[in-house]
PDB file of C-alpha atoms in Angstrom:
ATOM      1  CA  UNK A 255      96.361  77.300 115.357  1.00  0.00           C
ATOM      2  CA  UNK A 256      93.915  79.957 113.735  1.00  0.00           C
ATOM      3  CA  UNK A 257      94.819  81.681 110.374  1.00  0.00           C
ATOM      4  CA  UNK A 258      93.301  83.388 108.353  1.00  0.00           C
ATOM      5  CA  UNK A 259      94.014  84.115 104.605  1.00  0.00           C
ATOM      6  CA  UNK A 260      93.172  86.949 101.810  1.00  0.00           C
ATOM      7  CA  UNK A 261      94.143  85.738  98.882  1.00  0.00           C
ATOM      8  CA  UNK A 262      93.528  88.953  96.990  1.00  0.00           C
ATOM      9  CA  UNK A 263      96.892  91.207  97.494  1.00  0.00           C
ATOM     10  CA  UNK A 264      94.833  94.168  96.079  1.00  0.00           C
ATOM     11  CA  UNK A 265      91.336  94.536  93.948  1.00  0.00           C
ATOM     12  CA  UNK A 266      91.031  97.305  91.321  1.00  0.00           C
ATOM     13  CA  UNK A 267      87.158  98.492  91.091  1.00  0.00           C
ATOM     14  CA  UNK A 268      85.468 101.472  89.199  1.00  0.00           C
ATOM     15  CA  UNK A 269      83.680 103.977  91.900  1.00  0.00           C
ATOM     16  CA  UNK A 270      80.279 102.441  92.257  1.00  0.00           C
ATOM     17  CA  UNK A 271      80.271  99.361  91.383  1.00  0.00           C
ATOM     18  CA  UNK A 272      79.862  96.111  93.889  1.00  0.00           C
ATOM     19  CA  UNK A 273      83.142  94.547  95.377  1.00  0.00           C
ATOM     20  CA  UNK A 274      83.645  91.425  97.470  1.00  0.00           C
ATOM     21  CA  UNK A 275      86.745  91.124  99.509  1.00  0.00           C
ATOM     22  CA  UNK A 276      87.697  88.013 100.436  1.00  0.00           C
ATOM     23  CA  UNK A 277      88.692  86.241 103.605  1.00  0.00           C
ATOM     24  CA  UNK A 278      89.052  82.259 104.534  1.00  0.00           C
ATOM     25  CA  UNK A 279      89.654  81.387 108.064  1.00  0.00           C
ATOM     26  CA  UNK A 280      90.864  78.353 109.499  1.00  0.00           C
ATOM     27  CA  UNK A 281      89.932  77.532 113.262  1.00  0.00           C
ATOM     28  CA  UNK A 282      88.326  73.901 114.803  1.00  0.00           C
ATOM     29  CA  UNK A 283      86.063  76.193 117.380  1.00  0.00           C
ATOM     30  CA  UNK A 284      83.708  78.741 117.394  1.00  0.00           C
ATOM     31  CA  UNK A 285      85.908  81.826 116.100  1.00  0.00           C
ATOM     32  CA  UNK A 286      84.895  85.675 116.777  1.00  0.00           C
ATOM     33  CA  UNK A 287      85.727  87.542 112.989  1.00  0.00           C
ATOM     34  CA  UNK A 288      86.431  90.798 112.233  1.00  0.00           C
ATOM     35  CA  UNK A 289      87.100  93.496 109.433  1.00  0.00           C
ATOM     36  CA  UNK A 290      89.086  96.482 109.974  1.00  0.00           C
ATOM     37  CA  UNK A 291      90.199  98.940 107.160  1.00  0.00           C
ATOM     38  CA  UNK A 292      93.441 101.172 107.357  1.00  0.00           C
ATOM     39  CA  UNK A 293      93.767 104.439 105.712  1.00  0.00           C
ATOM     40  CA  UNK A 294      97.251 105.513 104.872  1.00  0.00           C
ATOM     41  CA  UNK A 295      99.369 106.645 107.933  1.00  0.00           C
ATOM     42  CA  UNK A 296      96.395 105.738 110.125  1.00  0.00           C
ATOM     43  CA  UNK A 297      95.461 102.868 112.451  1.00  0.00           C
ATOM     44  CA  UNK A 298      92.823 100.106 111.919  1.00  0.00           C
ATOM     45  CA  UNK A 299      89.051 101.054 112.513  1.00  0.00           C
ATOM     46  CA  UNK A 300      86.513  98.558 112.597  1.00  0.00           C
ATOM     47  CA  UNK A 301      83.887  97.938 110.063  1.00  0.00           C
ATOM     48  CA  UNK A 302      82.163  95.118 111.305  1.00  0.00           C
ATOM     49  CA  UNK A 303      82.474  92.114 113.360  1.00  0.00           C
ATOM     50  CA  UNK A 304      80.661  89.133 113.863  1.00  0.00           C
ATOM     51  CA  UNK A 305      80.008  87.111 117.151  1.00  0.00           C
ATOM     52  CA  UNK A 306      77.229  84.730 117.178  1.00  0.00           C
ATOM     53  CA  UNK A 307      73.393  85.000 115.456  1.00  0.00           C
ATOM     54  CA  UNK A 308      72.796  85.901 111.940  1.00  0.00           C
ATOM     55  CA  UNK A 309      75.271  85.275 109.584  1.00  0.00           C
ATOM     56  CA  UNK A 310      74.707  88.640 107.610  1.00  0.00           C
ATOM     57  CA  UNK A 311      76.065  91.065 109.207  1.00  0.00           C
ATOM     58  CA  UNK A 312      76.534  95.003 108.578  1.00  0.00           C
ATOM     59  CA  UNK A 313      78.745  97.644 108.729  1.00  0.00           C
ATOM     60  CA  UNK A 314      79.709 100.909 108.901  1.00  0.00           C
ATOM     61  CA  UNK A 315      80.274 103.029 105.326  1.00  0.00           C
ATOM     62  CA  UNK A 316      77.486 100.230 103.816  1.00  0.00           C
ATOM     63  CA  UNK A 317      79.877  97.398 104.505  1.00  0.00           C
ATOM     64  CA  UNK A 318      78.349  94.052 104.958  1.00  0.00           C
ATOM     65  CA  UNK A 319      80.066  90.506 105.549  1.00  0.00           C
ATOM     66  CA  UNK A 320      78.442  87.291 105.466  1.00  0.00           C
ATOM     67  CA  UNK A 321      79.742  84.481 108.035  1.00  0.00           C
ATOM     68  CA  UNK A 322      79.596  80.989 105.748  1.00  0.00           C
ATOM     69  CA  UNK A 323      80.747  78.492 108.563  1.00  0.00           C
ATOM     70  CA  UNK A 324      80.420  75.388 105.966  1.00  0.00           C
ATOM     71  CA  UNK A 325      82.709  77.608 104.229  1.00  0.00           C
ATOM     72  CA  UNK A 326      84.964  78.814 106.999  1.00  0.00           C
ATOM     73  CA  UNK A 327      84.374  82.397 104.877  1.00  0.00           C
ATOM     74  CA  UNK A 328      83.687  85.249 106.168  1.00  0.00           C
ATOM     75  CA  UNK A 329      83.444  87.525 102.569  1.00  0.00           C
ATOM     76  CA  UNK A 330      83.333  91.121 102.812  1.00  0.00           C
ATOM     77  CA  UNK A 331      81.004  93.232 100.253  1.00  0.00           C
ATOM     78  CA  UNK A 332      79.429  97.100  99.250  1.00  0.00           C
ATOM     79  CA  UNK A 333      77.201  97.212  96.321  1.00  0.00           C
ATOM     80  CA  UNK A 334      78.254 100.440  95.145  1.00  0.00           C
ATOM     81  CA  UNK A 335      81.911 101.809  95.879  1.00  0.00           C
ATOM     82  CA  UNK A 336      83.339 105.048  96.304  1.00  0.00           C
ATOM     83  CA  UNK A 337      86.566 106.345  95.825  1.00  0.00           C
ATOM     84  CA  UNK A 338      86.573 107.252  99.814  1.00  0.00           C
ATOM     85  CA  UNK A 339      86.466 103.357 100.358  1.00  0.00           C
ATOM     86  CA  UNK A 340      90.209 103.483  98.648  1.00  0.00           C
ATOM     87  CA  UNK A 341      91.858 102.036 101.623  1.00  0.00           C
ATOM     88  CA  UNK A 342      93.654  98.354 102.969  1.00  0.00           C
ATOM     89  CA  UNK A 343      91.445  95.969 104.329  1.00  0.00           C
ATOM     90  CA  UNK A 344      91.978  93.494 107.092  1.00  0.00           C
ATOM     91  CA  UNK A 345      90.011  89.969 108.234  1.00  0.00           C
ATOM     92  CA  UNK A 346      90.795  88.869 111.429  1.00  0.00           C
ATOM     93  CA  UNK A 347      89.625  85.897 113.791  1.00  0.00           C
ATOM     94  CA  UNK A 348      89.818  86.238 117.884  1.00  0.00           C
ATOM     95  CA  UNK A 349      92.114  82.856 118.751  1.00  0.00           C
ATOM     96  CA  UNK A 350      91.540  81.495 121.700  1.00  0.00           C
ATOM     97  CA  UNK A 351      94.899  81.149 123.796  1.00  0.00           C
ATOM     98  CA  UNK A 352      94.146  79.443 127.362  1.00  0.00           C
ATOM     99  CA  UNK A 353      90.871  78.308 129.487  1.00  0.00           C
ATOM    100  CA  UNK A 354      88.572  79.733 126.396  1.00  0.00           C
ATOM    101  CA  UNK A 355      89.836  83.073 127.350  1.00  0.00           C
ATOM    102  CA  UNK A 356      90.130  85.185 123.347  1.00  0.00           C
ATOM    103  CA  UNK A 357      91.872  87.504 123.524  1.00  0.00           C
ATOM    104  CA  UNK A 358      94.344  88.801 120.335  1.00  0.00           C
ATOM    105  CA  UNK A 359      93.601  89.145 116.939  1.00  0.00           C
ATOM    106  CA  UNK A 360      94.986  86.965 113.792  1.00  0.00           C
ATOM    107  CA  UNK A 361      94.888  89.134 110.709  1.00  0.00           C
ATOM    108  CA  UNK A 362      95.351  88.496 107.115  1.00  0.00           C
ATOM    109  CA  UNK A 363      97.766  90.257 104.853  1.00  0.00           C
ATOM    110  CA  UNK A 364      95.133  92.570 103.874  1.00  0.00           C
ATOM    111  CA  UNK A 365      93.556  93.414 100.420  1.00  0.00           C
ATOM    112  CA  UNK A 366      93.931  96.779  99.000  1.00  0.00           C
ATOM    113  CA  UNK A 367      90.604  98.423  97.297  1.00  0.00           C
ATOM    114  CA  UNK A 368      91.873 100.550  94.802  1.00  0.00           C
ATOM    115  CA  UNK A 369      88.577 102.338  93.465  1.00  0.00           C
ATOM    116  CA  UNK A 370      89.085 104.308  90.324  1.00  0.00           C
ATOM    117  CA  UNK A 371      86.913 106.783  88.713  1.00  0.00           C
TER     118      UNK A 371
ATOM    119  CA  UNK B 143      91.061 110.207 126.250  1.00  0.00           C
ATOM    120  CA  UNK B 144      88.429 109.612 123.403  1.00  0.00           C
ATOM    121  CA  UNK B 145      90.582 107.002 121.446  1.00  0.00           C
ATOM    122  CA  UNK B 146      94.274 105.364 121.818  1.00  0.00           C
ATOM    123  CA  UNK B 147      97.028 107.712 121.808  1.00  0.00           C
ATOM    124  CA  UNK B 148     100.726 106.647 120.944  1.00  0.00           C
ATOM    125  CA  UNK B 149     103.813 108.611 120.721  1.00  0.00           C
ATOM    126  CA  UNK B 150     106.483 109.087 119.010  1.00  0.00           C
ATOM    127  CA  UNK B 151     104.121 108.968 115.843  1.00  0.00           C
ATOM    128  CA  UNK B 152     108.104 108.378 113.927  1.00  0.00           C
ATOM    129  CA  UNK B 153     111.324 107.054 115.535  1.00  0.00           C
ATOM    130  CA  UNK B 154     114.663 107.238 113.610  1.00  0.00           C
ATOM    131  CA  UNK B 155     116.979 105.170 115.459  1.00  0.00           C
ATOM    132  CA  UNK B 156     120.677 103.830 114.619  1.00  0.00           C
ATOM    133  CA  UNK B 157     121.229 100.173 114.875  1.00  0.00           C
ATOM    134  CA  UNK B 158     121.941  99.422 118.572  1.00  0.00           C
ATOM    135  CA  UNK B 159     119.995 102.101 119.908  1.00  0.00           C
ATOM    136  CA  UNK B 160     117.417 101.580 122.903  1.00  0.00           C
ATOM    137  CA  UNK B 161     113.999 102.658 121.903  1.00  0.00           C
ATOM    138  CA  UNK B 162     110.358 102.986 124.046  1.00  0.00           C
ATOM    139  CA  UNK B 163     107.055 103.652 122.623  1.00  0.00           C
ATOM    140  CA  UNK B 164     104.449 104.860 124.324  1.00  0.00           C
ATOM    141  CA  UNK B 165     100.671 103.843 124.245  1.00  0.00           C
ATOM    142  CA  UNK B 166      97.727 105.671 126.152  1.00  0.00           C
ATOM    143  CA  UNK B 167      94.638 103.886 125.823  1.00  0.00           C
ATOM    144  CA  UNK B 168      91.303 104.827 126.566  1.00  0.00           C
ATOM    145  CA  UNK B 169      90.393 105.306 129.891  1.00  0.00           C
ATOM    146  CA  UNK B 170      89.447 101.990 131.632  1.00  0.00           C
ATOM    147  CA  UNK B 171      90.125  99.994 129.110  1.00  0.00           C
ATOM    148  CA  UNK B 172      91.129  96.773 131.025  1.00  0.00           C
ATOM    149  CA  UNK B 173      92.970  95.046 128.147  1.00  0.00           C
ATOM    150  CA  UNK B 174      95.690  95.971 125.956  1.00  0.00           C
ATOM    151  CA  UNK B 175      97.907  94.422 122.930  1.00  0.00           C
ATOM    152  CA  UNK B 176     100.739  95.616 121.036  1.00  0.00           C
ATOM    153  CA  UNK B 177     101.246  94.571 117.201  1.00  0.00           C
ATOM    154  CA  UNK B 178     104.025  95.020 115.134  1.00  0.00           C
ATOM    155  CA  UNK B 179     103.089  95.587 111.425  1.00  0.00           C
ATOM    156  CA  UNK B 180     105.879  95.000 108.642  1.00  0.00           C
ATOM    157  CA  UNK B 181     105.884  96.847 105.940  1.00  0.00           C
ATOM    158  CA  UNK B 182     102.689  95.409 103.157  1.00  0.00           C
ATOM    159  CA  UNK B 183     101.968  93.057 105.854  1.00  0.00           C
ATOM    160  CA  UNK B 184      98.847  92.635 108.316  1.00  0.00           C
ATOM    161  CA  UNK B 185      99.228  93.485 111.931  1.00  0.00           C
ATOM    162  CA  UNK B 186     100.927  90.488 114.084  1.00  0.00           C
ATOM    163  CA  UNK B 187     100.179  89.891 117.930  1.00  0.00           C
ATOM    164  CA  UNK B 188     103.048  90.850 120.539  1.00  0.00           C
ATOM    165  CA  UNK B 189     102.162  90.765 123.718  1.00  0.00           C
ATOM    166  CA  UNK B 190      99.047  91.252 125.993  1.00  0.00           C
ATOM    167  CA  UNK B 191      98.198  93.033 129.492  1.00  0.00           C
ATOM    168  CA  UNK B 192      94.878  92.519 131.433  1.00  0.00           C
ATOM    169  CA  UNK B 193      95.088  95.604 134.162  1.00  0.00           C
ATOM    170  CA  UNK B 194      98.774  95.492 134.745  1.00  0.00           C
ATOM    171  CA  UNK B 195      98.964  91.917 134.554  1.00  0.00           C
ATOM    172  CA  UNK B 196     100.814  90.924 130.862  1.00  0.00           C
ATOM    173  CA  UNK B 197      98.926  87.452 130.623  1.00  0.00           C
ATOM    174  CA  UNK B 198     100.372  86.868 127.075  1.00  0.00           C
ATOM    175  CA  UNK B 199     103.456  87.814 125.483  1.00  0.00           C
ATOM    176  CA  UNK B 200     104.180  84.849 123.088  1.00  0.00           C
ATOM    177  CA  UNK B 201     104.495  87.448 120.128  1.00  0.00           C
ATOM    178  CA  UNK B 202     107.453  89.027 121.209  1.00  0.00           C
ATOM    179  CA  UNK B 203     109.953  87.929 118.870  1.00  0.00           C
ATOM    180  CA  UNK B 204     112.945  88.287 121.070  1.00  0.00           C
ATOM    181  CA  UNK B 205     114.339  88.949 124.561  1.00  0.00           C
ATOM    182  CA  UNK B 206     115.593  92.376 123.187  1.00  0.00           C
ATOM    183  CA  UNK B 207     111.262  93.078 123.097  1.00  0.00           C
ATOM    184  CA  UNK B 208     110.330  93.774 126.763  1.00  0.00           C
ATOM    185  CA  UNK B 209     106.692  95.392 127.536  1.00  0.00           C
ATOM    186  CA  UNK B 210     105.261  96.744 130.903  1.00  0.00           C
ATOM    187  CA  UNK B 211     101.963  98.201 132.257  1.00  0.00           C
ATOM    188  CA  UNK B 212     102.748  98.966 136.021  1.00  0.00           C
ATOM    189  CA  UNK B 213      99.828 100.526 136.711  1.00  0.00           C
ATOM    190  CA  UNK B 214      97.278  99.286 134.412  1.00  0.00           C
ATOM    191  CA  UNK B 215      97.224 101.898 132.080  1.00  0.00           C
ATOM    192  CA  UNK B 216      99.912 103.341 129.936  1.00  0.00           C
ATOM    193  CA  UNK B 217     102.087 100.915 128.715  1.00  0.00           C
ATOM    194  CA  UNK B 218     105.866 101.164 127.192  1.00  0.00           C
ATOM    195  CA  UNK B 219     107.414  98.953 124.505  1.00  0.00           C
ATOM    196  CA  UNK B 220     110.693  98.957 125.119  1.00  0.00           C
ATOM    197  CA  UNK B 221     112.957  97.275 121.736  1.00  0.00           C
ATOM    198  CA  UNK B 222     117.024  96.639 123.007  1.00  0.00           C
ATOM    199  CA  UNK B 223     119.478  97.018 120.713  1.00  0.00           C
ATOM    200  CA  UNK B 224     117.699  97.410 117.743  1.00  0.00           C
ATOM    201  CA  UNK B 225     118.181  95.689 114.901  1.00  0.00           C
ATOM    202  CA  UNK B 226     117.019  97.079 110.976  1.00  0.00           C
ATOM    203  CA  UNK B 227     114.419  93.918 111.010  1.00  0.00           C
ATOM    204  CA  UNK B 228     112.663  95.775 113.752  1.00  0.00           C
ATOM    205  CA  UNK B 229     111.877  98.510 111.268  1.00  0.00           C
ATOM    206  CA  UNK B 230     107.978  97.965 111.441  1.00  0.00           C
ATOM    207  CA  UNK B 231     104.494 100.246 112.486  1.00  0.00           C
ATOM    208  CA  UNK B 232     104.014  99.364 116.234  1.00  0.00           C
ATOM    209  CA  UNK B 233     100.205  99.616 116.729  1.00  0.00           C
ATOM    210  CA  UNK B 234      98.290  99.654 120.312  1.00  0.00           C
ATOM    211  CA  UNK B 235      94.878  98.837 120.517  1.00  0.00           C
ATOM    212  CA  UNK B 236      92.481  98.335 124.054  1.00  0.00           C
ATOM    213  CA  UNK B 237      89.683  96.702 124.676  1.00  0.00           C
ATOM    214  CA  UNK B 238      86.870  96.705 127.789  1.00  0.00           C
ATOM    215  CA  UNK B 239      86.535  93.291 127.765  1.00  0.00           C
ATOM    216  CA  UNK B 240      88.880  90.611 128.877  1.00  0.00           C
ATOM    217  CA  UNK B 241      87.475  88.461 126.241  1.00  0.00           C
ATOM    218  CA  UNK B 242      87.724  88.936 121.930  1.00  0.00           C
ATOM    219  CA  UNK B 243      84.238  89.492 121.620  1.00  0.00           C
ATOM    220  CA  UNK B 244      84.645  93.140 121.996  1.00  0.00           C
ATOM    221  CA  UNK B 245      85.475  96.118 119.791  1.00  0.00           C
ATOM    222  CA  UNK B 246      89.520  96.590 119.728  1.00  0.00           C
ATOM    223  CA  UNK B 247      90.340 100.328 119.371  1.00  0.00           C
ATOM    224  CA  UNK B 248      93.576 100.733 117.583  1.00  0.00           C
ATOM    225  CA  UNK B 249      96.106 104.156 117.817  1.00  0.00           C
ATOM    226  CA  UNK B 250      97.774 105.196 114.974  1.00  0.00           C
ATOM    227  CA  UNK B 251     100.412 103.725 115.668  1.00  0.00           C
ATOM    228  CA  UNK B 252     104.473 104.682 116.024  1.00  0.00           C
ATOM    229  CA  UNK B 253     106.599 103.998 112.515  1.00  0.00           C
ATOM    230  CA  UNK B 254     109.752 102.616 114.068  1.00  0.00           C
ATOM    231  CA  UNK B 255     112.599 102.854 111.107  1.00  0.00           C
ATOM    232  CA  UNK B 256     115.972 101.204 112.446  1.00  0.00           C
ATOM    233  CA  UNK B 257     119.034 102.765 109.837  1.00  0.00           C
TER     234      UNK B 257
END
């Protein structure tokens, strides 16, 4: 069965400098992955995804996540941080349930970017 | 509508009490999932609908959990007897596709607190 972990509960970061977020996925076929973020009280909006092709792929909000399948990573990044990007982050992988059909998401526990000025 | 609407956005109820949330998602959507999101925790699958058909409801975590669709677009969770573990965010999200490779658009949820 597909999991996926964040092993980072939360990241402290100073407003502009570079963070990495990251997310390890587990999965023995091709996987569909996914960030959302949460703002408090809100639901989950997507940043980014990746499907198939290049492995670099970007965001909204200058988000980018880089699919490392040797790896199974799938690391989310920003050079330069602002206190807007305070916020939970998700990783999730599409699991495949029956015929090859995906259909729900598996999310991690989520990492929360505290940025501080 | 423009995005997923649930409602309530807050239920209270006593343990015991019968509760339904509500989820409108976008218009045509063909797909739609409920998660249940515990407190500090990510989002975890309950159930599924394609149209009015619910092709996957392995998440639910009990027969007090029952979920319908009946005419392929608003859907109802409906939690029996409620219990104070059921005290979670219940999140909607839909989807055009019948397949994950699309974009998942999430509602705000409904903050279900069980005293």
């Amino acid at each position: 069965a597909q999991s996926v972990t964040q092993l980072d509960s939360q990241v402290p970061v100073f407003e502009e400098a570079p963070v990495e977020l990251r997310c390890n996925y587990s999965s023995s076929v091709s996987v569909y992955l996914f960030w959302y973020v949460q703002y408090p009280n809100q639901g989950l909006q997507l940043l980014l995804k990746y499907l198939s092709g290049s492995t670099l792929v970007k965001g909204i909000n200058g988000f980018e996540a880089e699919f490392n399948k040797s790896q199974t990573s799938f690391h989310l990044r920003k050079p330069s941080v602002h206190i807007s990007d305070t916020a939970e982050y998700f990783c999730a992988v599409s699991a495949s349930n029956y015929g090859g059909a995906t259909n729900k998401l598996i999310f991690g526990t989520g990492t929360l970017l505290a940025v501080q000025p | 509508g423009a995005g997923v609407s649930q409602s309530p956005r807050y239920k209270v109820a006593k343990r015991g009490q019968d509760v339904a949330l509500r989820c409108d998602p976008i218009s045509g959507h063909v797909s739609l999932f409920w998660y249940q999101q515990a407190l500090g925790q990510g989002p975890e699958f309950l159930t599924y609908f394609q149209n009015e058909a619910q092709l996957d409801k392995s998440g639910l975590p009990s027969d007090r959990f029952f979920a319908e669709r009946p005419e392929g677009s608003v859907s109802t969770l409906k939690i029996q007897r409620t219990q104070q573990e059921d005290s979670a965010v219940y999140l909607c999200a839909s989807s055009s596709g019948t397949v994950g490779r699309g974009s998942y658009t999430f509602g705000s949820g409904t903050r279900l607190t069980v005293v």
